[in-house]
Tab-separated table of C-alpha atoms in Angstrom:
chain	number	residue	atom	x	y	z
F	1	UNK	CA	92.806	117.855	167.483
F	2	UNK	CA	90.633	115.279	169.508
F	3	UNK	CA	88.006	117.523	168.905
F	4	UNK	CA	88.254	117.720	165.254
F	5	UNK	CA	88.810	113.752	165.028
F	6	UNK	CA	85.269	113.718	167.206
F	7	UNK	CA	83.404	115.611	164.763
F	8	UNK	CA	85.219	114.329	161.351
F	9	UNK	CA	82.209	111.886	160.422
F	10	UNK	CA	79.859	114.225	161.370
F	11	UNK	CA	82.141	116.803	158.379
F	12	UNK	CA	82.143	114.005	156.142
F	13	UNK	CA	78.156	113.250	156.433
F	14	UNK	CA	78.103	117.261	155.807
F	15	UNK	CA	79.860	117.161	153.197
F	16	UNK	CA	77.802	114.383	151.096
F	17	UNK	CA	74.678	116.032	151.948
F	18	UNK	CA	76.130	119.262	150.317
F	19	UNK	CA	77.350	117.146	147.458
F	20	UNK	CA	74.014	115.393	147.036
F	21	UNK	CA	72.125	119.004	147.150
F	22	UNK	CA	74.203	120.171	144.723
F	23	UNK	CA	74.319	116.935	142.247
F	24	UNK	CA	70.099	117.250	142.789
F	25	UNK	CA	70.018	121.027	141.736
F	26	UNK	CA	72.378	120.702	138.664
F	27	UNK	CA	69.837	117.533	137.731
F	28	UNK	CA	66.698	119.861	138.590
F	29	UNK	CA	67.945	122.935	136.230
F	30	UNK	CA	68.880	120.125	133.657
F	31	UNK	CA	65.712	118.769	133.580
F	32	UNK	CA	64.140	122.530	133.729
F	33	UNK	CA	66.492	123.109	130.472
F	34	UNK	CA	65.061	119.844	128.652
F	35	UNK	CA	61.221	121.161	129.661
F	36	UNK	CA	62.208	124.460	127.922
F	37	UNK	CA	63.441	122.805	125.224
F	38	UNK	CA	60.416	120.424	124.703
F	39	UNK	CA	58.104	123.325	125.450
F	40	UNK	CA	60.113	125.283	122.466
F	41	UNK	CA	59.746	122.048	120.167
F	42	UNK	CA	56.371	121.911	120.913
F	43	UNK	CA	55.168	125.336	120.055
F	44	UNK	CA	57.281	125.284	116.887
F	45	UNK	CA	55.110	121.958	115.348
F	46	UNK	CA	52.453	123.086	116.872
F	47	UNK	CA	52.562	126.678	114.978
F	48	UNK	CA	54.067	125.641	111.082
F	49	UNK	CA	51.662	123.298	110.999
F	50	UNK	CA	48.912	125.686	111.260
F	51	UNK	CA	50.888	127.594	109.306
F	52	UNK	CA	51.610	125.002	106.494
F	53	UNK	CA	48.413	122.716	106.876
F	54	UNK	CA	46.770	124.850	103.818
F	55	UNK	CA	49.278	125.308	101.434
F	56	UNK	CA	48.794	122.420	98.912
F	57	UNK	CA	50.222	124.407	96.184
F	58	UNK	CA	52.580	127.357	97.317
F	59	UNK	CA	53.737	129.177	94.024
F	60	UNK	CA	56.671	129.178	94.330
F	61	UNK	CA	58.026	130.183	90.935
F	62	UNK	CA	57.662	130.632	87.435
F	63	UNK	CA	59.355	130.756	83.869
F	64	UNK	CA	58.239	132.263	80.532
F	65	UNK	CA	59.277	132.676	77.268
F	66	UNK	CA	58.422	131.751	73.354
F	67	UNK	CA	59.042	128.603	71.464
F	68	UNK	CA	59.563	128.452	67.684
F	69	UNK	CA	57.455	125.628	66.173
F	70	UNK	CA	56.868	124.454	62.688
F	71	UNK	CA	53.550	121.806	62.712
F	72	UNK	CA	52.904	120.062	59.335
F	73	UNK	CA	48.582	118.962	58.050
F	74	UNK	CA	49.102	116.055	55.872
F	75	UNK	CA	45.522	116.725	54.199
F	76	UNK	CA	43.309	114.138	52.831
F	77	UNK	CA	45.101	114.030	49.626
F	78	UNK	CA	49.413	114.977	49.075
F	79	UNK	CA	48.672	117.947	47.245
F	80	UNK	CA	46.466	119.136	50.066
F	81	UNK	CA	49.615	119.114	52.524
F	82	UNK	CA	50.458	121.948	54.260
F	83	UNK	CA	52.768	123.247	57.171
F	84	UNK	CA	53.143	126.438	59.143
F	85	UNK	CA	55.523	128.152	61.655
F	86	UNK	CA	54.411	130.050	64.463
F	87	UNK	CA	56.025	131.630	67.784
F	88	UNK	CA	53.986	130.599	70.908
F	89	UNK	CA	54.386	131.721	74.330
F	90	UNK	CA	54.255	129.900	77.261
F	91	UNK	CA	54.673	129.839	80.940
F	92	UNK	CA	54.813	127.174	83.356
F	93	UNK	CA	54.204	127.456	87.230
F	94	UNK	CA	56.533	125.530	89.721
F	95	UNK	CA	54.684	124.684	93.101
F	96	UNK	CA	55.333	123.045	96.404
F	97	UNK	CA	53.152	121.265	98.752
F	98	UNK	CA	53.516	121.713	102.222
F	99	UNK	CA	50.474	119.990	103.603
F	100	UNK	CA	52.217	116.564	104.441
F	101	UNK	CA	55.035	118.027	106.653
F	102	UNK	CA	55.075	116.531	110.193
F	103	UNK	CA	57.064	116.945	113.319
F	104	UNK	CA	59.445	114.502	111.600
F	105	UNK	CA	60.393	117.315	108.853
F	106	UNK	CA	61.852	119.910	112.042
F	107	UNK	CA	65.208	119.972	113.442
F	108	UNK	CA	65.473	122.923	116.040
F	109	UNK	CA	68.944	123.482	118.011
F	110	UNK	CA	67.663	125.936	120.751
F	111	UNK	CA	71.630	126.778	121.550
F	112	UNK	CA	71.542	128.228	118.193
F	113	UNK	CA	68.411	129.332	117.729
F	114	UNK	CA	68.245	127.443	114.530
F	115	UNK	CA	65.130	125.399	112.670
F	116	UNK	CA	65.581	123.581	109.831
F	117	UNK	CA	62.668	122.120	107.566
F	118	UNK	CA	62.733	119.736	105.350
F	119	UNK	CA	60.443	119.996	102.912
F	120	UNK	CA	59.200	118.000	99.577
F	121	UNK	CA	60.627	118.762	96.154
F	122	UNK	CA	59.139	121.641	93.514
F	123	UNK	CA	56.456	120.749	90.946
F	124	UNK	CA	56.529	121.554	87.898
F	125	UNK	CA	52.617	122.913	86.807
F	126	UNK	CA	51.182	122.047	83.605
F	127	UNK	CA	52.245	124.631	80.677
F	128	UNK	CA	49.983	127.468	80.068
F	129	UNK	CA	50.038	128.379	76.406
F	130	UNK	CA	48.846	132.005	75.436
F	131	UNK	CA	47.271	131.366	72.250
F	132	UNK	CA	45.952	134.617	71.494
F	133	UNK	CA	49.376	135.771	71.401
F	134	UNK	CA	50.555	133.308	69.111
F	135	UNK	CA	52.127	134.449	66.015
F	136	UNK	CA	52.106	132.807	62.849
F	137	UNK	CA	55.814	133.413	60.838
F	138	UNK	CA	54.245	131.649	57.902
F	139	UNK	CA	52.007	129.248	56.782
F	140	UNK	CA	53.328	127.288	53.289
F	141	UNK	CA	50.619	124.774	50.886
F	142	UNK	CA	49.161	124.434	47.970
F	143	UNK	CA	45.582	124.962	49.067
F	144	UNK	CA	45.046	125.606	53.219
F	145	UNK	CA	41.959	124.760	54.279
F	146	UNK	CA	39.738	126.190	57.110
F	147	UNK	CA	40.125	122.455	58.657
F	148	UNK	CA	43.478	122.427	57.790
F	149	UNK	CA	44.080	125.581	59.776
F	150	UNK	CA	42.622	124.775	62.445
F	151	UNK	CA	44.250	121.593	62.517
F	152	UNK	CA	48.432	123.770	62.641
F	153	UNK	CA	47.200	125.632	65.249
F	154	UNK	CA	45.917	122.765	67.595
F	155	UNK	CA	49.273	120.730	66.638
F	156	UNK	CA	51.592	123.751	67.661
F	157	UNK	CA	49.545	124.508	71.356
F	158	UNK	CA	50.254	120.857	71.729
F	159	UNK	CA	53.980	121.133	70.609
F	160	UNK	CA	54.596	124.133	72.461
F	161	UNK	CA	52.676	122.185	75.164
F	162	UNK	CA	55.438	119.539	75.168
F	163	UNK	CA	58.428	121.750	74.546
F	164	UNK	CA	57.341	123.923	77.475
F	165	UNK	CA	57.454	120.849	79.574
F	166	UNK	CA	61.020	119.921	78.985
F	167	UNK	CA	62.259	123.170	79.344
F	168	UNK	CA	60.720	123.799	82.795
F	169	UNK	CA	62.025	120.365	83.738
F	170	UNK	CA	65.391	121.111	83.136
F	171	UNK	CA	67.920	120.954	86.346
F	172	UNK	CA	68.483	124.692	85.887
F	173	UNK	CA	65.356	126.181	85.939
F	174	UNK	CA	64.139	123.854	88.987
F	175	UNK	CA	66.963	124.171	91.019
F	176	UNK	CA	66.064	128.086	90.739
F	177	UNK	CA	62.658	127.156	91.299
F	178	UNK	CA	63.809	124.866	94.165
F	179	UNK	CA	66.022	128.012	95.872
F	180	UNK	CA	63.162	130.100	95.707
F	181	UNK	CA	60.960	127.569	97.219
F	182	UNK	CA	63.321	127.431	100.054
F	183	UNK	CA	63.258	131.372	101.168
F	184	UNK	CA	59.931	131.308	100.601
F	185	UNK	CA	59.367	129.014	103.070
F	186	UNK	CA	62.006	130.875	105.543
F	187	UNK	CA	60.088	133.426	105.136
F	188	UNK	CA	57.152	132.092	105.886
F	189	UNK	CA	58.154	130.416	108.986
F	190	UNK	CA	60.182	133.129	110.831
F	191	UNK	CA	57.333	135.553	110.743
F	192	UNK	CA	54.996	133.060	112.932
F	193	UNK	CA	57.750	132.142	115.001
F	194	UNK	CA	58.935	135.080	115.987
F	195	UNK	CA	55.417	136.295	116.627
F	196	UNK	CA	54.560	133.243	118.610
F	197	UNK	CA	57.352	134.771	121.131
F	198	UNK	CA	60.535	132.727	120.231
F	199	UNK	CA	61.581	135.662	119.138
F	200	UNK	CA	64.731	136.192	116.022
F	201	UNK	CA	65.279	132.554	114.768
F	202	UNK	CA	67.089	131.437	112.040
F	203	UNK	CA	65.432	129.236	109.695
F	204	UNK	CA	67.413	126.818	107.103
F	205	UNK	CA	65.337	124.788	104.864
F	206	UNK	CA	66.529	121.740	103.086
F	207	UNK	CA	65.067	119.378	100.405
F	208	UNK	CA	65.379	115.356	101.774
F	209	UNK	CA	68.574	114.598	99.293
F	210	UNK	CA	70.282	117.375	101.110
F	211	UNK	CA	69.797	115.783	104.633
F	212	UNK	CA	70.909	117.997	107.628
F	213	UNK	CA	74.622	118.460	109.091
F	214	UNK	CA	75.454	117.650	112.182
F	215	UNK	CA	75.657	120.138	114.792
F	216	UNK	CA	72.551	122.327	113.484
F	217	UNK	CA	69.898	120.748	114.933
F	218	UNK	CA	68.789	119.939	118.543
F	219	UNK	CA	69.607	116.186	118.432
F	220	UNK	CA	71.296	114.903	115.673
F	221	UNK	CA	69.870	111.138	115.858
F	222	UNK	CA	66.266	112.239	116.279
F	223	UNK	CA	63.847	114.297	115.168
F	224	UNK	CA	61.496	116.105	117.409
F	225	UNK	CA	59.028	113.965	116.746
F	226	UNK	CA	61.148	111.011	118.186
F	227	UNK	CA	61.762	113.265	121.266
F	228	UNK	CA	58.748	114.286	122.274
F	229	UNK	CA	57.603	110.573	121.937
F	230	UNK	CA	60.342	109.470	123.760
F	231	UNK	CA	59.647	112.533	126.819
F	232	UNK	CA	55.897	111.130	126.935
F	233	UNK	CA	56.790	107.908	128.200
């Protein structure tokens, strides 16, 4: 019992040495973790923005139909009036630019294996009118002039023009346009991803009024741009 009483601060000094080379490992594979992690973040700006850094107009959708219009030619003189109906159709293009997206725009939760982008809103392209395809229903006038013709058929490419711009900028057709914008750019990113050797990822993209929940990203007060920044230091 002497003995052990002897040796019992040498134990004790044992002891906190083990302790300390423990504590110092767990903080060593800790940091290793956080290197992997900032490696991972890294290599996943790095590679959508080669990826992205071209696409300045990504179709990403498009609607088509016909539109009904009835244009009216005064005419130099009232008895020279004349009006005409016609179906026109259109199609408008919806696009999205991905050329501005920075490290900012990433969220990546490597527990998960989860990236989210967020990425800008759909544009809605200017209407394309297919005017050899337009069909005249009926054309009503006293006299109708060549000029006068000419004349219905400009003013119903520019109503169909206009009409074909309110209905592709109706919430329906660009939140479709919006959801397709979204796989497309899934889609785009996993491929590069997975080939860059991160192997199967799953990729969530979100416009900026749906913001990100909590729990799906790597750090859910910063972006990885703020990280690596803050790592750099």
């Amino acid at each position: 019992m002497e003995g052990l009483k002897r040796y019992w601060p040498l134990l004790l000094i044992a002891a906190m040495i083990l302790g300390a080379l423990f504590w110092w490992r767990a903080e060593q594979a800790k940091e290793r973790r956080a290197e992997e992690e900032l490696a991972q973040a890294q290599g996943i700006v790095r590679v959508l923005s080669q990826t992205f850094s071209n696409r300045a107009a990504l179709k990403v959708g498009e609607i088509n139909g016909t539109l009904d219009v009835t244009t009216v030619d005064p005419g130099a003189v009232p008895f020279l009036r004349s009006s005409q109906k016609a179906t026109v159709p259109y199609s408008v293009g919806y696009t999205l630019d991905l050329r501005d997206l920075g490290a900012d725009d990433y969220r990546w939760d490597p527990a998960a294996r989860t990236l989210t982008i967020r990425v800008p809103l759909v544009a809605a392209e200017a209407p394309n009118i297919d005017e050899a395809n337009r069909a005249v229903a009926g054309t009503s006038g006293l006299f109708v002039t060549r000029g006068a013709s000419a004349n219905l058929a400009r003013r119903a490419s520019q109503l169909a023009t206009a009409k074909a711009g309110e209905v592709a900028e109706e919430p329906a057709n660009l939140a479709r346009a919006q959801a397709n914008a979204e796989k497309v750019v899934a889609d785009l990113a996993r491929a590069p991803l997975e080939t860059a050797g991160l192997g199967p990822v799953t990729v969530r993209v979100v416009t900026p009024a749906a913001g990100v929940r909590d729990g799906e990203r790597w750090d859910v007060s910063r972006s990885i741009e703020q990280v690596l920044a803050d790592r750099q230091r």
